Short mmCIF file of N, CA, C and O in Angstrom, two decimals:
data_model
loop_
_atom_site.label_atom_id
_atom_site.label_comp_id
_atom_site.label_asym_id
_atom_site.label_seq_id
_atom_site.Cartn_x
_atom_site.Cartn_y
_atom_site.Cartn_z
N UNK A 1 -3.21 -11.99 12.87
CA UNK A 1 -3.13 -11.16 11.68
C UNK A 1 -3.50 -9.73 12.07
O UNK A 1 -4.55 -9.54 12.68
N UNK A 2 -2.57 -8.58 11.71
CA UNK A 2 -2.72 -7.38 11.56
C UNK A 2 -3.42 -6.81 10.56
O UNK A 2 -3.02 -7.01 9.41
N UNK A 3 -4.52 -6.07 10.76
CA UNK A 3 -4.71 -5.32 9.21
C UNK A 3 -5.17 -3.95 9.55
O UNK A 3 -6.04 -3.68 10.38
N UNK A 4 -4.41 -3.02 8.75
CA UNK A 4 -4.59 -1.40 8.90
C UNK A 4 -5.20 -1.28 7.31
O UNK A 4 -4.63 -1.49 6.24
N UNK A 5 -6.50 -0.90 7.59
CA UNK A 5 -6.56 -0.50 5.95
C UNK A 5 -7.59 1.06 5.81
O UNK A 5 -8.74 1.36 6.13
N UNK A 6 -6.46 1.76 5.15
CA UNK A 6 -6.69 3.36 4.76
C UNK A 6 -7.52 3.89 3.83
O UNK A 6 -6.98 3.75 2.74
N UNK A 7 -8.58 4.45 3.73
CA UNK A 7 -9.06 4.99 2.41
C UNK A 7 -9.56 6.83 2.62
O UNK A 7 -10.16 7.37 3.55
N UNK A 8 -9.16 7.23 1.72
CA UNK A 8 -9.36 8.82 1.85
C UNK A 8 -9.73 9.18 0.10
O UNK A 8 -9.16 9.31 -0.98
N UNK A 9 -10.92 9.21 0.63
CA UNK A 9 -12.04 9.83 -0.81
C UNK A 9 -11.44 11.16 -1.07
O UNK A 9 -11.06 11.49 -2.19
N UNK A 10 -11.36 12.05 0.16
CA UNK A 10 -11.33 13.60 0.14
C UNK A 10 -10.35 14.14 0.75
O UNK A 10 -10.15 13.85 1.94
N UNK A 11 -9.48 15.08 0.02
CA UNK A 11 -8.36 15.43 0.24
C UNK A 11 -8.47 16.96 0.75
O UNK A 11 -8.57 17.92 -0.02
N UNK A 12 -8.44 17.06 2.49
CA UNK A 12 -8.98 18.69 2.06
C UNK A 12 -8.36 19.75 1.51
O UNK A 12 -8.98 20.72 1.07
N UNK A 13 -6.63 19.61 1.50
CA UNK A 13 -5.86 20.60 1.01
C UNK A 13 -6.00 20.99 -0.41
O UNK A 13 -5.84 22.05 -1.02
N UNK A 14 -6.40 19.61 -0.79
CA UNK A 14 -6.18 19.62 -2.48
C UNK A 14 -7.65 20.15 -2.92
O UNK A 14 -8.66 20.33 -2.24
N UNK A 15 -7.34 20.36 -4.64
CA UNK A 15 -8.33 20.62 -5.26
C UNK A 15 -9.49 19.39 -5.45
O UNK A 15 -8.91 18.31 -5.48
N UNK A 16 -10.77 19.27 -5.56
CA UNK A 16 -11.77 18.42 -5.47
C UNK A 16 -11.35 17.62 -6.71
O UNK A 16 -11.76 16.46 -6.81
N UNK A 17 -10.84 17.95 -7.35
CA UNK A 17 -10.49 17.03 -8.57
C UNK A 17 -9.47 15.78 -8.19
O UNK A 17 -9.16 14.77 -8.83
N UNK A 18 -9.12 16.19 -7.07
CA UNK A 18 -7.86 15.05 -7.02
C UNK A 18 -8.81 14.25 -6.05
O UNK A 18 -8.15 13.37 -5.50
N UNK A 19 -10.19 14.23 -5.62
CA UNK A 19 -11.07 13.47 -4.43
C UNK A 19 -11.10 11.55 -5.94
O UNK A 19 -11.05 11.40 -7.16
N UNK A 20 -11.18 10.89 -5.05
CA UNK A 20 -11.50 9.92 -5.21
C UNK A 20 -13.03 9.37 -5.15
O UNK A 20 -13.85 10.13 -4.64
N UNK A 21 -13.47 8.16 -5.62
CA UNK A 21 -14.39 7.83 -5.42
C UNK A 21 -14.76 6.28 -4.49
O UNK A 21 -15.86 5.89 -4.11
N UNK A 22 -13.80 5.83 -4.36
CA UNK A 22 -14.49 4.55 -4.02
C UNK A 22 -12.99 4.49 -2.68
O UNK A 22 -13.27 3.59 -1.88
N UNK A 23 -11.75 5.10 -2.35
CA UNK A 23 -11.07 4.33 -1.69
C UNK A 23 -11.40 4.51 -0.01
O UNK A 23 -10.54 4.06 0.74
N UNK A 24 -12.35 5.00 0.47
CA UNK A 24 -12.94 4.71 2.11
C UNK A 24 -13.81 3.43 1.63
O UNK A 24 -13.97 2.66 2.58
N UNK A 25 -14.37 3.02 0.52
CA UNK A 25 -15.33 2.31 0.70
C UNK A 25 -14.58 0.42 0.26
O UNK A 25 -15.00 -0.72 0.45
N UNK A 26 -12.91 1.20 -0.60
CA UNK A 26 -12.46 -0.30 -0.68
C UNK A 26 -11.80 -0.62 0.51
O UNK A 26 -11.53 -1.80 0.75
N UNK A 27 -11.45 0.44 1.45
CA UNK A 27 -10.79 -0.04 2.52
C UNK A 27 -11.60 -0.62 3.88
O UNK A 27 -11.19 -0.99 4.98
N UNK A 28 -12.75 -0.54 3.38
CA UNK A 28 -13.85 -1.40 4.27
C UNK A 28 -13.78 -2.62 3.75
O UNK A 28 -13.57 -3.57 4.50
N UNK A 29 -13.95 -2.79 2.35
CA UNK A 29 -14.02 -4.35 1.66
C UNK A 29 -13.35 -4.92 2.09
O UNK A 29 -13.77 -5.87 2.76
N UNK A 30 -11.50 -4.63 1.95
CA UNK A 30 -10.25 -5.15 2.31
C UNK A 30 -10.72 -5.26 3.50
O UNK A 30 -11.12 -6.42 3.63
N UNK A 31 -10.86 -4.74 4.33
CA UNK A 31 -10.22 -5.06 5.63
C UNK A 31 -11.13 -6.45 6.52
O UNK A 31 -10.85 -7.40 7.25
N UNK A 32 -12.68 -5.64 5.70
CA UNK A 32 -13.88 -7.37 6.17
C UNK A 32 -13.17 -8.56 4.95
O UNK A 32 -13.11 -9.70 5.39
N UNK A 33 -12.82 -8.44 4.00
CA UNK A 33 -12.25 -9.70 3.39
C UNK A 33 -11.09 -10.73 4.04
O UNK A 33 -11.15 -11.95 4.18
N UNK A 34 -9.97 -9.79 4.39
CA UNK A 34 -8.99 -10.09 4.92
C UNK A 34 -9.41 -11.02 6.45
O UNK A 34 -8.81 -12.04 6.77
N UNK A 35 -10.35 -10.52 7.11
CA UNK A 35 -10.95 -10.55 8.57
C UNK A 35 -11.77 -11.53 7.51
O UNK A 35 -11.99 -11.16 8.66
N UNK A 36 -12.26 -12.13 6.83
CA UNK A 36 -12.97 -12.99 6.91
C UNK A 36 -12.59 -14.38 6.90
O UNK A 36 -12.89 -15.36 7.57
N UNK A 37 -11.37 -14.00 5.32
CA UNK A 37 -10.54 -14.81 5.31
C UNK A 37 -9.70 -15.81 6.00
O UNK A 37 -9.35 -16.94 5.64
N UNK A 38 -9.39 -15.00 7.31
CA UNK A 38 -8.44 -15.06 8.01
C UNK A 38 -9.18 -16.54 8.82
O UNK A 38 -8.72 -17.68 8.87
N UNK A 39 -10.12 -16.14 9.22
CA UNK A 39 -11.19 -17.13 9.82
C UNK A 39 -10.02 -18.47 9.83
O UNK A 39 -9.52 -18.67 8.72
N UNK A 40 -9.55 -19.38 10.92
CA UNK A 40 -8.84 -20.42 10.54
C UNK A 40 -8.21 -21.04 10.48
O UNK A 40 -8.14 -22.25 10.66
N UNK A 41 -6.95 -19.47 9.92
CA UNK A 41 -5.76 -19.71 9.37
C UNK A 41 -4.96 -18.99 10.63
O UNK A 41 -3.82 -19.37 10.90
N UNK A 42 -5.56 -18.02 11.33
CA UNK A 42 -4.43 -17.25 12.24
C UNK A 42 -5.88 -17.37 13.51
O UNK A 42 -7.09 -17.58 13.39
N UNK A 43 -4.86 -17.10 14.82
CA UNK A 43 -5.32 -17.15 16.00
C UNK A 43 -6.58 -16.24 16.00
O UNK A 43 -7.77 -16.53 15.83
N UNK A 44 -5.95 -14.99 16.26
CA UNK A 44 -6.95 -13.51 16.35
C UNK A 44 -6.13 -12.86 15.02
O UNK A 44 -5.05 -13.04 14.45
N UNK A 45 -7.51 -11.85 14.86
CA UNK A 45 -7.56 -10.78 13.71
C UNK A 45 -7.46 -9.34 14.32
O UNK A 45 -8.49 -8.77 14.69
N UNK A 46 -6.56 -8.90 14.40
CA UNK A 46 -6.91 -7.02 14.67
C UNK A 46 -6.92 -6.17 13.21
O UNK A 46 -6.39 -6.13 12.10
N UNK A 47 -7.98 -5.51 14.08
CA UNK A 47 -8.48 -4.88 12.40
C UNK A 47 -8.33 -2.97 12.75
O UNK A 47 -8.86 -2.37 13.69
N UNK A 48 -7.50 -2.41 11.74
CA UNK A 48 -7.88 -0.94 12.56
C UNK A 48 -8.24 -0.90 10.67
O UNK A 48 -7.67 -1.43 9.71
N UNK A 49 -9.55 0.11 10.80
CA UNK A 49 -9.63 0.80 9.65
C UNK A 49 -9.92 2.71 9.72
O UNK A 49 -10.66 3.44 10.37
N UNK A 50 -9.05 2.86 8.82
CA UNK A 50 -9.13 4.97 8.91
C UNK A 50 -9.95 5.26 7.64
O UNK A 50 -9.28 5.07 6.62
N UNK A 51 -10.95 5.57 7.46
CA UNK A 51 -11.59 6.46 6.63
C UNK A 51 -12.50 7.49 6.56
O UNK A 51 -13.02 7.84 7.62
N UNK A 52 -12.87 8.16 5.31
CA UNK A 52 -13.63 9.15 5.61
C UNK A 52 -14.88 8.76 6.11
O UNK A 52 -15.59 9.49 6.80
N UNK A 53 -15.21 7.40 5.68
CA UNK A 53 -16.67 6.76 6.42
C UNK A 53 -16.41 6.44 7.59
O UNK A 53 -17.37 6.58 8.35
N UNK A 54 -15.33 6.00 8.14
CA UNK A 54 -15.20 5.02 9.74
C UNK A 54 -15.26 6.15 10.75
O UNK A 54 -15.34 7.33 10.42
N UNK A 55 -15.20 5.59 12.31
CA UNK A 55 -15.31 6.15 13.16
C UNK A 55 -13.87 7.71 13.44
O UNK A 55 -13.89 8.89 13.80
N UNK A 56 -12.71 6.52 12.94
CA UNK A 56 -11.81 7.45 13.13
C UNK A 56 -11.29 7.89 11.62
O UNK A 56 -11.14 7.07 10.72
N UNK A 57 -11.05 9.22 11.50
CA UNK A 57 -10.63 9.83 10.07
C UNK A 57 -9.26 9.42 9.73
O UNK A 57 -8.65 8.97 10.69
N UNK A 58 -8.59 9.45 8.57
CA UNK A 58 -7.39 9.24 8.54
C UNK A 58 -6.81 10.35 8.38
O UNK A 58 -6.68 11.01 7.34
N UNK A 59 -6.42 10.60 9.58
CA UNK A 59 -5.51 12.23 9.79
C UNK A 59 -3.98 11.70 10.15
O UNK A 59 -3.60 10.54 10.28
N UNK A 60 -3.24 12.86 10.27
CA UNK A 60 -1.71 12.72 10.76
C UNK A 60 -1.69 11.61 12.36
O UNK A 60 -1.19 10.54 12.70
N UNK A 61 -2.29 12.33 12.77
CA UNK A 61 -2.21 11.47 14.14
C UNK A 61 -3.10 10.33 14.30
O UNK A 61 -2.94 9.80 15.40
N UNK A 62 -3.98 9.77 13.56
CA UNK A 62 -4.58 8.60 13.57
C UNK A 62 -3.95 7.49 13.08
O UNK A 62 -3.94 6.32 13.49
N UNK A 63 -3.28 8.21 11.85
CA UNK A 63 -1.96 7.21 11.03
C UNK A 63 -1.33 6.92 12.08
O UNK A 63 -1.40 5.79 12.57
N UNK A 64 -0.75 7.71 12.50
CA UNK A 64 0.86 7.35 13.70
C UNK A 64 0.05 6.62 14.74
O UNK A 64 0.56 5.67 15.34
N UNK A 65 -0.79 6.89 14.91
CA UNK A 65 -1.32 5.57 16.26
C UNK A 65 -1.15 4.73 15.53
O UNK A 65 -0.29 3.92 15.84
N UNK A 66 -1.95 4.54 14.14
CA UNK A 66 -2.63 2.98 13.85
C UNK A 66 -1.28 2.48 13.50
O UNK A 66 -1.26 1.25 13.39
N UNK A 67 -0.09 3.10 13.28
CA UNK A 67 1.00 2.92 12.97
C UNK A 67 1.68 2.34 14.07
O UNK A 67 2.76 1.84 13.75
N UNK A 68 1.42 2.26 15.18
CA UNK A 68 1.94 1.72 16.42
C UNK A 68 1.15 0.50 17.10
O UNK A 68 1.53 -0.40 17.84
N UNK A 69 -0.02 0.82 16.59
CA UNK A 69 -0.81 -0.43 16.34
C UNK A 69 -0.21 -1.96 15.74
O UNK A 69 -0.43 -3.16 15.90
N UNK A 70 0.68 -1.08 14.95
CA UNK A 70 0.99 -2.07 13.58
C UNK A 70 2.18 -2.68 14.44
O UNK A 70 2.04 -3.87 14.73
N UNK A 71 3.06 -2.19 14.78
CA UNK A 71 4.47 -2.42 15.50
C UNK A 71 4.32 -3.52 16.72
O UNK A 71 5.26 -4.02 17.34
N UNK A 72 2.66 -3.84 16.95
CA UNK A 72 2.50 -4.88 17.51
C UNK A 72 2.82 -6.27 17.51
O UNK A 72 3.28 -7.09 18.30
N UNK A 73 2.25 -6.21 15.83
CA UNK A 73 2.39 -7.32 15.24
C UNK A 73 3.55 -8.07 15.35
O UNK A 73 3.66 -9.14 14.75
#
Protein backbone atom coordinates (compact mmCIF):
# COMPACT_ATOMS: atom_id res chain seq x y z
CA UNK A 1 0.00 0.00 0.00
CA UNK A 2 0.95 3.52 -1.11
CA UNK A 3 -0.05 6.48 0.89
CA UNK A 4 0.84 10.22 0.08
CA UNK A 5 -1.07 12.30 2.39
CA UNK A 6 -0.94 16.32 2.01
CA UNK A 7 -1.97 18.93 4.44
CA UNK A 8 -1.23 22.72 4.10
CA UNK A 9 -2.66 24.90 7.02
CA UNK A 10 -0.81 28.00 5.42
CA UNK A 11 -0.92 29.32 2.19
CA UNK A 12 1.91 31.79 1.78
CA UNK A 13 0.74 33.58 -1.38
CA UNK A 14 -2.68 33.91 -0.16
CA UNK A 15 -4.36 36.05 2.27
CA UNK A 16 -4.34 34.47 6.05
CA UNK A 17 -7.94 34.11 5.72
CA UNK A 18 -7.82 31.42 3.27
CA UNK A 19 -5.10 29.42 6.13
CA UNK A 20 -6.80 26.44 7.39
CA UNK A 21 -6.89 24.90 10.61
CA UNK A 22 -6.60 21.37 11.05
CA UNK A 23 -5.42 19.96 7.34
CA UNK A 24 -1.34 19.22 8.28
CA UNK A 25 -2.75 17.74 11.33
CA UNK A 26 -5.56 15.46 9.36
CA UNK A 27 -2.98 14.40 7.06
CA UNK A 28 -1.01 12.89 9.90
CA UNK A 29 -4.27 11.06 11.18
CA UNK A 30 -4.89 9.66 7.58
CA UNK A 31 -1.83 8.59 6.85
CA UNK A 32 -1.11 6.67 10.71
CA UNK A 33 -4.79 5.28 10.16
CA UNK A 34 -4.35 4.01 6.79
CA UNK A 35 -0.64 2.55 8.02
CA UNK A 36 -2.39 1.08 10.77
CA UNK A 37 -5.05 -0.34 9.12
CA UNK A 38 -3.20 -1.75 6.60
CA UNK A 39 -1.47 -3.99 9.28
CA UNK A 40 -2.43 -7.57 7.51
CA UNK A 41 -4.07 -6.85 4.66
CA UNK A 42 -1.03 -5.71 2.32
CA UNK A 43 2.67 -6.82 2.39
CA UNK A 44 4.53 -3.37 3.17
CA UNK A 45 3.11 0.16 3.76
CA UNK A 46 4.99 3.25 2.21
CA UNK A 47 3.98 6.21 3.77
CA UNK A 48 5.18 9.75 2.39
CA UNK A 49 3.51 12.58 4.32
CA UNK A 50 3.99 16.67 3.19
CA UNK A 51 3.00 19.13 5.72
CA UNK A 52 3.42 22.22 7.37
CA UNK A 53 4.20 20.06 10.58
CA UNK A 54 6.33 17.12 8.83
CA UNK A 55 9.83 17.01 8.02
CA UNK A 56 9.31 17.83 4.41
CA UNK A 57 6.94 20.97 3.44
CA UNK A 58 4.52 20.57 0.77
CA UNK A 59 6.10 22.71 -1.88
CA UNK A 60 6.16 22.39 -5.82
CA UNK A 61 9.00 20.11 -5.78
CA UNK A 62 8.20 17.91 -2.84
CA UNK A 63 4.77 17.20 -4.56
CA UNK A 64 6.54 16.08 -7.85
CA UNK A 65 8.89 13.79 -5.93
CA UNK A 66 6.22 12.36 -3.67
CA UNK A 67 4.46 12.19 -6.97
CA UNK A 68 7.01 9.77 -8.33
CA UNK A 69 6.98 8.12 -5.27
CA UNK A 70 3.49 7.33 -6.11
CA UNK A 71 4.24 5.94 -9.77
CA UNK A 72 5.83 3.18 -7.82
CA UNK A 73 3.02 1.71 -6.77
Amino acid sequence: LYVLAIGVNAFPNLPSTFNLAFAAQDADAMAETLKRRAQGHYANTFVRILSDQADQKPDRASILAALEFMQQA
